[in-house]
Tab-separated table of C-alpha atoms and ligand atoms in Angstrom:
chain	number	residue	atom	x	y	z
A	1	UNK	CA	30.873	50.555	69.997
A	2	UNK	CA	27.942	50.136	72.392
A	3	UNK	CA	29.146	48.639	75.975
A	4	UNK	CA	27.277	45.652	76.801
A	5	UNK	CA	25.212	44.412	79.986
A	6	UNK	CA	27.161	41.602	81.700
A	7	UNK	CA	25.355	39.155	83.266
A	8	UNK	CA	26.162	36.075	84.885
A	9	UNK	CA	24.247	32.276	85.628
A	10	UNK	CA	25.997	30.268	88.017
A	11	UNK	CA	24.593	26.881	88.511
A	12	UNK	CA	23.921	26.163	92.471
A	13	UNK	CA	21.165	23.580	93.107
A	14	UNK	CA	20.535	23.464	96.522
A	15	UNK	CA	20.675	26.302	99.463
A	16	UNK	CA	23.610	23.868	100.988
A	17	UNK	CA	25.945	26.604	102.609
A	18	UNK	CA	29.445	25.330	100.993
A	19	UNK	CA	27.633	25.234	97.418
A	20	UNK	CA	26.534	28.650	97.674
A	21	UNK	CA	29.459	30.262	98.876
A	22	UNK	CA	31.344	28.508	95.737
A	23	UNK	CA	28.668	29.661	93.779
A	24	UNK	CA	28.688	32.976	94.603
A	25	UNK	CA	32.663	33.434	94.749
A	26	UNK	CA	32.172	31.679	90.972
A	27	UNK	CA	29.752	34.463	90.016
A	28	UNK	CA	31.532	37.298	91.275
A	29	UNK	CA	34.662	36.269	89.793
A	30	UNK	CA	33.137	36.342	86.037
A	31	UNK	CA	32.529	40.105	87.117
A	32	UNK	CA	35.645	41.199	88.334
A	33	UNK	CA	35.701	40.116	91.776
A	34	UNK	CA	34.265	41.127	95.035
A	35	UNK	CA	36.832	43.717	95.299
A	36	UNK	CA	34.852	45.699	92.715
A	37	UNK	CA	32.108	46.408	94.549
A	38	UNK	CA	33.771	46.408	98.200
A	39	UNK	CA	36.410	48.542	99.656
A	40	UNK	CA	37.893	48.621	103.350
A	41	UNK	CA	35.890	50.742	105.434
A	42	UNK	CA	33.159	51.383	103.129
A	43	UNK	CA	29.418	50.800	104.586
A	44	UNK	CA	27.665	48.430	102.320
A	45	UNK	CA	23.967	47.381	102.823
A	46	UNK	CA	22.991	44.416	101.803
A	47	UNK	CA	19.063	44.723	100.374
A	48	UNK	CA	16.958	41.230	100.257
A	49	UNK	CA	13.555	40.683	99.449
A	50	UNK	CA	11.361	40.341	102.519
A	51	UNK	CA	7.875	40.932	100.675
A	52	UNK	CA	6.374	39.357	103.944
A	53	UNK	CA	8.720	37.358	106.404
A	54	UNK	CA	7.491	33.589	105.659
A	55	UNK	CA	9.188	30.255	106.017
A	56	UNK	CA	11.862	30.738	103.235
A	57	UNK	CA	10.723	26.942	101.431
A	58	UNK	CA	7.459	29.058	100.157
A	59	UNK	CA	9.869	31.391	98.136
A	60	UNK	CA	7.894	34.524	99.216
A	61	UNK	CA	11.580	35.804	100.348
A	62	UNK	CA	15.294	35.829	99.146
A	63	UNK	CA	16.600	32.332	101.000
A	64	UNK	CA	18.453	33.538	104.256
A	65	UNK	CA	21.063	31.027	103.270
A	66	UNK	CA	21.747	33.034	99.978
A	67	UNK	CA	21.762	36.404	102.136
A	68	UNK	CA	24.591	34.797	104.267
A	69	UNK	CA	26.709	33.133	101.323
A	70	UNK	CA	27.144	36.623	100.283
A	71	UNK	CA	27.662	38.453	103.217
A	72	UNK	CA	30.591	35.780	104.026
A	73	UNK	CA	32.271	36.401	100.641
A	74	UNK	CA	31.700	40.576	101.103
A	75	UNK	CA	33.629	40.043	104.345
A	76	UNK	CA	36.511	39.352	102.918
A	77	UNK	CA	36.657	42.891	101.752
A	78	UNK	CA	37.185	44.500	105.100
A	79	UNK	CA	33.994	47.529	104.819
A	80	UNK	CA	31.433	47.152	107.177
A	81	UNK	CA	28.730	44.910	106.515
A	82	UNK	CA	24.531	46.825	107.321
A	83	UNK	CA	21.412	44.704	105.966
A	84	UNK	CA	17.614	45.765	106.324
A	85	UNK	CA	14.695	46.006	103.932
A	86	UNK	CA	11.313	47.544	104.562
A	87	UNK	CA	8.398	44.694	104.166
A	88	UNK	CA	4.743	45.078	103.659
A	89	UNK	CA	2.241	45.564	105.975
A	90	UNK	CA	2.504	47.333	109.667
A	91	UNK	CA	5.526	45.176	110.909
A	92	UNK	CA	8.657	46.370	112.050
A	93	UNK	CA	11.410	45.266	109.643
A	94	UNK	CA	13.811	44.049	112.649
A	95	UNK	CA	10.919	42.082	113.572
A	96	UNK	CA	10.540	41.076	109.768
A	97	UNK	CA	14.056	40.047	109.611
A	98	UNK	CA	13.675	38.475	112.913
A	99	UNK	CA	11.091	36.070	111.558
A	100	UNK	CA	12.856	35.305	108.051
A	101	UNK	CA	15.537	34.322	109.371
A	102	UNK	CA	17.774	36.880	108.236
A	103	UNK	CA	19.039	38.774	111.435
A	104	UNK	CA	20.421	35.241	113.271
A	105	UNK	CA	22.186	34.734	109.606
A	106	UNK	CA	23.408	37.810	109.632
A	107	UNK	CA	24.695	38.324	113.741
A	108	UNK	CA	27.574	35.707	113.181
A	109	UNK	CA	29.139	37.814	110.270
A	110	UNK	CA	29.473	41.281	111.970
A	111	UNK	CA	26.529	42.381	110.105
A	112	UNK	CA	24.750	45.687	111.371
A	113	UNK	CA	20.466	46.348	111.049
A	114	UNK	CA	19.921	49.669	109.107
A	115	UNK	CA	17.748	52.211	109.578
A	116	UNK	CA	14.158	51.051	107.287
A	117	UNK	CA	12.004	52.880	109.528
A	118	UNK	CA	12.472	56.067	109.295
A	119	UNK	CA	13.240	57.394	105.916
A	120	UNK	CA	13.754	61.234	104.136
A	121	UNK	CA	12.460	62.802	101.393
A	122	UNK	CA	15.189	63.274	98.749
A	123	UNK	CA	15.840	65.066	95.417
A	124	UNK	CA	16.603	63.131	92.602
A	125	UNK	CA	16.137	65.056	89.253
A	126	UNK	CA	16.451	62.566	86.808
A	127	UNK	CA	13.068	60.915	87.958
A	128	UNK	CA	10.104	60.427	85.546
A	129	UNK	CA	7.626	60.531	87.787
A	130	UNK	CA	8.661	62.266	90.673
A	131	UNK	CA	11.606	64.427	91.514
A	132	UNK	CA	11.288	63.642	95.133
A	133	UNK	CA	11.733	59.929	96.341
A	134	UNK	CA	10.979	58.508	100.205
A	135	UNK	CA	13.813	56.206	101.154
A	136	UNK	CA	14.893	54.806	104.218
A	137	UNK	CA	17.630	56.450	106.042
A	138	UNK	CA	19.737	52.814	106.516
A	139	UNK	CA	19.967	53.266	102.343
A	140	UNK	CA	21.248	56.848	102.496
A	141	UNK	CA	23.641	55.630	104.915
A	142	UNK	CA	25.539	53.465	103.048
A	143	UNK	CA	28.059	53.834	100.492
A	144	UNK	CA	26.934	51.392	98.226
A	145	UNK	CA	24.269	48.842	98.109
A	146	UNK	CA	23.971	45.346	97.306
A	147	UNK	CA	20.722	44.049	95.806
A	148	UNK	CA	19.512	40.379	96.816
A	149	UNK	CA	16.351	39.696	94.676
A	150	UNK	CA	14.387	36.479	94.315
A	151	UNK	CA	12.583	35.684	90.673
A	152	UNK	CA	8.822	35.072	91.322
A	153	UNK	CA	6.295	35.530	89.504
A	154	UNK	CA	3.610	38.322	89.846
A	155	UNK	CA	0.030	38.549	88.845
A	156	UNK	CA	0.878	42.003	88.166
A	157	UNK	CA	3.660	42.348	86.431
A	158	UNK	CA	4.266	39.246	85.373
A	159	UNK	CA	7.901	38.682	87.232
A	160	UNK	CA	9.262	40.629	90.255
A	161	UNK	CA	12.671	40.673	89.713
A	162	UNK	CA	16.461	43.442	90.293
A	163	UNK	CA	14.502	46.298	89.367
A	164	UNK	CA	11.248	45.872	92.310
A	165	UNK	CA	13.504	44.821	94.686
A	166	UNK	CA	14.163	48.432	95.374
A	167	UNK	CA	10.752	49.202	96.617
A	168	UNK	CA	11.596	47.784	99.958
A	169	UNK	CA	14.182	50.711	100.120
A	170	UNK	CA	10.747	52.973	100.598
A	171	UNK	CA	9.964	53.131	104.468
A	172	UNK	CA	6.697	51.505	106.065
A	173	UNK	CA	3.494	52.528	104.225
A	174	UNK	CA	5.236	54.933	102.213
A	175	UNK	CA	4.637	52.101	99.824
A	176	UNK	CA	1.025	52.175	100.205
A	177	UNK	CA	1.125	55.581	99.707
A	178	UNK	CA	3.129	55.188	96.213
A	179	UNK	CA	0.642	52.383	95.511
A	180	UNK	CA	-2.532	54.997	95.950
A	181	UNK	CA	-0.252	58.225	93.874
A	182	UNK	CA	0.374	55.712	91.191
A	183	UNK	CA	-2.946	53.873	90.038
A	184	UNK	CA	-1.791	53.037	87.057
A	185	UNK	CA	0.457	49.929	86.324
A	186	UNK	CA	2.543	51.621	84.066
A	187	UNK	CA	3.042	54.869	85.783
A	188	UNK	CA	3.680	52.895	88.840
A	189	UNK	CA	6.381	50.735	87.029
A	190	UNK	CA	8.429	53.729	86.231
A	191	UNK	CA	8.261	55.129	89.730
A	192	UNK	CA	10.017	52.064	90.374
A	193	UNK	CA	12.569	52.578	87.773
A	194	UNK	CA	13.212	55.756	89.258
A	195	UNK	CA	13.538	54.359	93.205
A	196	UNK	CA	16.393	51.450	92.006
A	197	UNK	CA	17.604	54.625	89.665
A	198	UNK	CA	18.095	56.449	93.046
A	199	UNK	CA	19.202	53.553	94.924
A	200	UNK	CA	21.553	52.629	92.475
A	201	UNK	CA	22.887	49.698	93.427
A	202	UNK	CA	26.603	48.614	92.520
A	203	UNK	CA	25.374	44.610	91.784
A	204	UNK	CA	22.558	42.391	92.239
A	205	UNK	CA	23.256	38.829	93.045
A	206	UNK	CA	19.163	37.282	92.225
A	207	UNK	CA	18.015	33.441	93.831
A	208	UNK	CA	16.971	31.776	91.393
A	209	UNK	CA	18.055	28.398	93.310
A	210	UNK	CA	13.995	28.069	93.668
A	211	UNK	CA	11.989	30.444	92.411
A	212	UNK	CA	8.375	31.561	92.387
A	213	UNK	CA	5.693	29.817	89.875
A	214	UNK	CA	1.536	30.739	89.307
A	215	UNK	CA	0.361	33.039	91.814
A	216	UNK	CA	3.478	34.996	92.988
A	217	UNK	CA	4.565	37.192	94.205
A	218	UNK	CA	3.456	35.694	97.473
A	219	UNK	CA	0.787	32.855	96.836
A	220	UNK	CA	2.343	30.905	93.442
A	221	UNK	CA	4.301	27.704	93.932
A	222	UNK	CA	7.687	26.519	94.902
A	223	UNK	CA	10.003	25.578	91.765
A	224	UNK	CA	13.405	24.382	91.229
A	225	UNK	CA	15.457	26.298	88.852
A	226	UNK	CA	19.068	25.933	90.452
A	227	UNK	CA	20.934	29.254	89.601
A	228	UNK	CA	22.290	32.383	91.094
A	229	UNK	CA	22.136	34.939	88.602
A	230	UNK	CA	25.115	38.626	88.978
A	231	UNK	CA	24.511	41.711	87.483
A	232	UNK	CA	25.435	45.589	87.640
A	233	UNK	CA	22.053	46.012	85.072
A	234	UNK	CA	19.043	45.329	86.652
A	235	UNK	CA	16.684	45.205	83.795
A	236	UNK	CA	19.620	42.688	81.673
A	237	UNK	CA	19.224	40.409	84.911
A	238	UNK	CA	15.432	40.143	85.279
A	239	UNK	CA	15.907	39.745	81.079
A	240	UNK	CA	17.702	36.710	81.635
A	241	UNK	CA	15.397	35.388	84.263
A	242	UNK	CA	12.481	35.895	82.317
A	243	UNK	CA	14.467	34.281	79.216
A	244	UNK	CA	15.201	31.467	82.028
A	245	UNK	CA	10.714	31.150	82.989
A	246	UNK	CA	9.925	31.198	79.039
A	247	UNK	CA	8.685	34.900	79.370
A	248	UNK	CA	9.249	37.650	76.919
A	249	UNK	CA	11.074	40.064	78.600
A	250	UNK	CA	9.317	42.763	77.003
A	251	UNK	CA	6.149	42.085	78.776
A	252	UNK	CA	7.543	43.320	82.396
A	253	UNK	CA	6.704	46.487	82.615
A	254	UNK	CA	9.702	47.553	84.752
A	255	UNK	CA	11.917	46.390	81.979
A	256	UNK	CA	10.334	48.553	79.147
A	257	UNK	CA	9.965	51.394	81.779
A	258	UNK	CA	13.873	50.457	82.841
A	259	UNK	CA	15.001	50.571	78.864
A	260	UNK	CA	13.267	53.798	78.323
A	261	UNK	CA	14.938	55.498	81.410
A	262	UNK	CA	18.314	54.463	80.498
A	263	UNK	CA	18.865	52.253	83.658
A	264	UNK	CA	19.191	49.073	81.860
A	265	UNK	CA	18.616	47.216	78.242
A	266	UNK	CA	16.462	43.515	78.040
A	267	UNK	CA	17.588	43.088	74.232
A	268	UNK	CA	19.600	39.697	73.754
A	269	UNK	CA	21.951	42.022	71.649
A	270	UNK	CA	23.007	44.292	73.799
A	271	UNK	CA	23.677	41.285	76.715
A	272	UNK	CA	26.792	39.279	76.989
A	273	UNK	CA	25.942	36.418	79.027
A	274	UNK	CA	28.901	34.529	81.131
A	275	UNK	CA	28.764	31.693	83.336
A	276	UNK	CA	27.140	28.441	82.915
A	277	UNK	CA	24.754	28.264	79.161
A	278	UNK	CA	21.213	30.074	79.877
A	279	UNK	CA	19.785	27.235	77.723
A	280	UNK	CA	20.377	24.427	80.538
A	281	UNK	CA	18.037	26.442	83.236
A	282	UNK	CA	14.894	27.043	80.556
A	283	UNK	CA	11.814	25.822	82.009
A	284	UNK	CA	9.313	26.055	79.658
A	285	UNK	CA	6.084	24.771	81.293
A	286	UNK	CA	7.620	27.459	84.037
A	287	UNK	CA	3.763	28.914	85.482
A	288	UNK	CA	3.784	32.480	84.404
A	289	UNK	CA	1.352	34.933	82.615
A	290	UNK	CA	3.042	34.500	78.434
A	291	UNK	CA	1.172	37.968	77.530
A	292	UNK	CA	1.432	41.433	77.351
A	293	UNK	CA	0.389	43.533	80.217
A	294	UNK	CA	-3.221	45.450	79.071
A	295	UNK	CA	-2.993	49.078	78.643
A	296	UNK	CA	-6.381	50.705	79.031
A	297	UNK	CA	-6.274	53.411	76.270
A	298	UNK	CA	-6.815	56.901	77.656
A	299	UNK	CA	-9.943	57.384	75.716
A	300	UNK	CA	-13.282	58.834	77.729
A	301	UNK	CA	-14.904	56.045	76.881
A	302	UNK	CA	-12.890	53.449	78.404
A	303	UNK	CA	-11.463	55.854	81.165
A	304	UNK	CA	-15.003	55.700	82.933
A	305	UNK	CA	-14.858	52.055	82.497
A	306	UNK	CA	-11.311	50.880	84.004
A	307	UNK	CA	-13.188	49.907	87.377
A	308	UNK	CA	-15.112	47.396	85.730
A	309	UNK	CA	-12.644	46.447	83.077
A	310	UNK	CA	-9.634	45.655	85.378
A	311	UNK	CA	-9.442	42.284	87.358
A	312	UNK	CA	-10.719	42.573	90.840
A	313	UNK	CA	-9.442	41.024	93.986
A	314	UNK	CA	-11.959	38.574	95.248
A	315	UNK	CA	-11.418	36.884	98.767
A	316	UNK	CA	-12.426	33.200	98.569
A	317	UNK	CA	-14.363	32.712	102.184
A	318	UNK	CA	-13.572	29.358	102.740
A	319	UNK	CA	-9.832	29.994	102.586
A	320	UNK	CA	-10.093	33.161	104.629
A	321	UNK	CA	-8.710	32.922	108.071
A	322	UNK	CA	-10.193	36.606	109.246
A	323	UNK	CA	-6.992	37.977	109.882
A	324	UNK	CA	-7.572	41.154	108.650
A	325	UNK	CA	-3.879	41.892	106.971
A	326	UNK	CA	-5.479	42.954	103.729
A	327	UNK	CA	-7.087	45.481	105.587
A	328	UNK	CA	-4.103	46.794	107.277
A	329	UNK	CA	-2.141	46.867	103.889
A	330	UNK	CA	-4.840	48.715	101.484
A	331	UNK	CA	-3.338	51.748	101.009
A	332	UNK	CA	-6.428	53.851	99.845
A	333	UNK	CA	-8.279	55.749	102.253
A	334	UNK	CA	-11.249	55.482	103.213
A	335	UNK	CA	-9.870	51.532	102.837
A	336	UNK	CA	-11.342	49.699	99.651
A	337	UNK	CA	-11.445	46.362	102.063
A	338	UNK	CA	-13.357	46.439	105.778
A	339	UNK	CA	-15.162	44.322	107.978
A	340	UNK	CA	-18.621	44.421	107.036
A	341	UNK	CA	-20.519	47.562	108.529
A	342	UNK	CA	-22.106	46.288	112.030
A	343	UNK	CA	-19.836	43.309	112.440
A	344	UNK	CA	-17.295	42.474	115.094
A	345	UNK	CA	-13.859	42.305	113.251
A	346	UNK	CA	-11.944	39.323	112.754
A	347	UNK	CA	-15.078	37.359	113.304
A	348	UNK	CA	-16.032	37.227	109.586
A	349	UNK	CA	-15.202	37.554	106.077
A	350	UNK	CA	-13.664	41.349	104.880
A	351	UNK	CA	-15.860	42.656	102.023
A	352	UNK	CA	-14.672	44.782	99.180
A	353	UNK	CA	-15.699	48.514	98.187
A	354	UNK	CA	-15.071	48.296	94.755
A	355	UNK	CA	-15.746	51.930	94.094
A	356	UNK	CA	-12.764	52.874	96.223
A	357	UNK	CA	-10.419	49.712	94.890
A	358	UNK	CA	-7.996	51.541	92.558
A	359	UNK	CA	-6.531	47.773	91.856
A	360	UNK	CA	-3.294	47.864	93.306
A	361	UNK	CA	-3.610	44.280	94.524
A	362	UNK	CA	-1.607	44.766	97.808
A	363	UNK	CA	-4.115	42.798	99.617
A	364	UNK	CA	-3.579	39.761	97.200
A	365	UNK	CA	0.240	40.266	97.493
A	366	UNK	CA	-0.163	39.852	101.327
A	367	UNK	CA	-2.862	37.678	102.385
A	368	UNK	CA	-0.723	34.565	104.314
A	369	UNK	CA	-3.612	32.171	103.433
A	370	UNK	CA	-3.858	32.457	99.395
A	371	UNK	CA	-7.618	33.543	99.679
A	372	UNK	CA	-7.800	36.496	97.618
A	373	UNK	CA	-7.640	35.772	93.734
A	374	UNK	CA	-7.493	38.451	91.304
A	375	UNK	CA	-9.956	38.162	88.858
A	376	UNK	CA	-11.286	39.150	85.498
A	377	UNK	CA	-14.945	41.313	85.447
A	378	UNK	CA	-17.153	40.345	82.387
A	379	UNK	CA	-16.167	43.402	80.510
A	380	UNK	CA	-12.623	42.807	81.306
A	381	UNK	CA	-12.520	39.385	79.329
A	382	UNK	CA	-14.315	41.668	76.599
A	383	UNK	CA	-11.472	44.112	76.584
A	384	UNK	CA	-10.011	43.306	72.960
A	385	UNK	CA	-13.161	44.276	71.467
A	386	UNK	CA	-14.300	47.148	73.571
A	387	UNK	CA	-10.987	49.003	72.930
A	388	UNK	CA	-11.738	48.324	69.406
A	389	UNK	CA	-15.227	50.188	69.666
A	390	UNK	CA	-13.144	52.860	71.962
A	391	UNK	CA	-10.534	53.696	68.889
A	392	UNK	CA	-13.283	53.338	66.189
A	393	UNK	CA	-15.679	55.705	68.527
A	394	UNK	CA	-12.503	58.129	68.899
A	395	UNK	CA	-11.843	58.459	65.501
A	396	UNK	CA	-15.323	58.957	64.358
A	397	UNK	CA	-15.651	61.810	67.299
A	398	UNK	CA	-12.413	63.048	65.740
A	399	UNK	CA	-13.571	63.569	62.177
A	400	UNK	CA	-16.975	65.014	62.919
A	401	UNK	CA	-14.606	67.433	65.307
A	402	UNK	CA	-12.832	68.411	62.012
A	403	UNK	CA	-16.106	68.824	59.866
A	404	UNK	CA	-17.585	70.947	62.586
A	405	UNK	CA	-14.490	73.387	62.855
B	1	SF4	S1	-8.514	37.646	102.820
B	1	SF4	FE1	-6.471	36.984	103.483
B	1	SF4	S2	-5.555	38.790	104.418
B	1	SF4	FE2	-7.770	39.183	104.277
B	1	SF4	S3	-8.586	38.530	106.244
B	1	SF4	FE3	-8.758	36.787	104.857
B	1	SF4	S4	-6.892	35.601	105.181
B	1	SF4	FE4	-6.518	37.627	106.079
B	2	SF4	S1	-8.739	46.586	98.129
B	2	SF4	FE1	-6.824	45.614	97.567
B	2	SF4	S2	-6.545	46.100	95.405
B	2	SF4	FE2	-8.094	47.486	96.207
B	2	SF4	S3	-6.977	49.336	96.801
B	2	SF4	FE3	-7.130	48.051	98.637
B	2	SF4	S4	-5.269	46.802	98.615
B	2	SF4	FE4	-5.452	47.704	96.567
């Protein structure tokens, strides 16, 4: 018989240190105990989402609290604690790390910063998209690695969850670069099934103590959920997080991507669930995009069109403080967002080139003041019907094809 996913809710409702720590013992008890995924003398690296150091009460990042609850229960084991992720942007991540809060949390434990700077180009042959990954050195380092997510939402994707939180293992704006080889939501999606393939790590512990509502995954809304949610399969863990926001699971594209590839399942049946009952964290009014991600069908018609059929990031001037990240972080060149031709930067509004825009949205994802929104071109809310026309249009193409051979 088919071996099923494990996964794990453990009520915690506040980032109180003590509560945590029992929480977090609690959790990795129900999956064997921290000796499973810890030996003496090992080098574990602990992996949390930084997507842009911020004040940990927006839930942009994995609580620092969380971070240290489980480095002082991995302790215990005797290997040798490392940390790091790579965040967006230009920053260093020791600098990153430095502003989360996660470097003071994790000095007092032992806890060394790895290598997310520089990074090496390795094989992996089981990868869909690529058989050559970028990771950071500090992850090829290690022995094993221990995944510290936090559930948001994302305009994208719907929910960032186990499976993105691998990205950060890709070095400085080797991301961006990934973002401008990988257009396409779904291709991109399985290149990062095939990064936390690589990365493999042994468990992910997500925070889901507050979580990420609306406009995630860095400009949505603080919510209370008041769990901390084990796994060894990422795509059963961000399947009972979605089940937790009221979101089909099937509409994250890293979890189809993730079931296809073999690293993970999202159906109910093939997930035991331990711990605490799923049923007492549903949110239902939880603020998160309830449909299917669009798939532009590959048809000439509609290929020509995807520029004006996907939603566009559009900066909203009176919330735009000029700082220019979004131009730093657009990873298309020559960039898709500049200061205006003639004008002195930082002095007023960036425009958009929406020729060059392939819609990645990593200048949404990292503007600090919530003043780009993503949205909808006229033909994009027409979508439904204009892939109808595409198919019908295809198929008629198709036919005369056949008469005329
Ligand atoms: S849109 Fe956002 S990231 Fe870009 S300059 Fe304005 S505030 Fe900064
Ligand atoms: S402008 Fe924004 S959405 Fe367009 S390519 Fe640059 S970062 Fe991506």
């Amino acid at each position: 018989m088919k071996q099923k996913s494990t996964v794990a809710i453990v009520k915690c409702s506040s980032y109180d240190d003590q509560e945590l720590e029992t929480a977090v013992n609690k959790g990795l008890a129900l999956l064997g105990g921290v000796d499973k995924f810890a030996s003496p003398k090992e080098k574990i690296l602990f992996k949390p989402n930084i997507l842009w150091p911020t004040n940990p009460d927006k839930c942009v990042v994995t609580h620092p609290a969380v971070f240290k609850a489980v480095l002082s229960v991995f302790k215990s084991t005797g290997a040798s604690l490392f940390f790091g992720d790579s965040s967006g942007g230009l920053q260093s991540p020791e600098s990153a790390l430095k502003k989360s809060g996660h470097f003071q949390a994790a000095q007092p434990l032992g806890a060394e910063l790895a290598d997310f700077v520089n990074g090496e180009s390795v094989s992996y042959p089981a990868g869909v998209t690529s058989k050559r990954l970028l990771i950071a050195k500090g992850v090829l380092d290690a022995d094993g690695v221990i995944s510290l997510p936090k559930l948001k939402t994302h305009i994208l994707t719907r929910m960032t969850g186990a499976v993105k939180n691998q990205y950060g293992c890709v070095p400085g704006m080797g991301k961006g670069q990934y973002h401008a080889q990988f257009p396409d939501l779904h291709d991109f999606s399985k290149l990062l099934v095939d990064i936390c393939g690589f990365v493999n790590p042994r468990l992910y512990i997500m925070d889901a103590v507050m979580g990420m509502e609306g406009n995630g995954p860095q400009s949505g809304d603080p919510r209370h959920i008041g769990a901390l949610i084990f796994s060894t399969d990422p795509v059963a863990l961000d399947a009972v997080a979605a089940g937790i926001i009221d979101l089909d699971p099937s509409f994250i594209p890293t979890s189809t991507a993730g079931l296809q590839a073999g690293l993970g399942t999202y159906k109910n049946e093939d997930i035991e669930l331990l711990g605490d009952p799923l049923e007492q964290f549903v949110i239902k009014d939880y603020k998160v995009v309830k449909k299917p991600v669009q798939s532009i069908p590959e048809t000439p018609f509609l290929k020509n069109l995807k520029r004006l059929i996907n939603p566009a990031p559009v900066i909203d001037k009176k919330a735009c403080t000029r700082c220019g990240r979004c131009i730093d972080v657009c990873p298309v060149e020559p960039k898709a967002v500049g200061w205006k031709k003639g004008s002195i930067p930082k002095k007023s509004v960036p425009v958009y080139n929406y020729r060059e825009c392939i819609r990645c949205y990593c200048c949404h994802e990292m503007c600090p003041s919530r003043a780009i929104n993503v949205k909808k071109p006229f033909l994009g809310r027409c979508f439904p019907f204009l892939s109808y026309i595409a198919l019908l249009m295809s198929s008629i193409f198709a036919k005369r094809n056949d008469k005329t051979k």
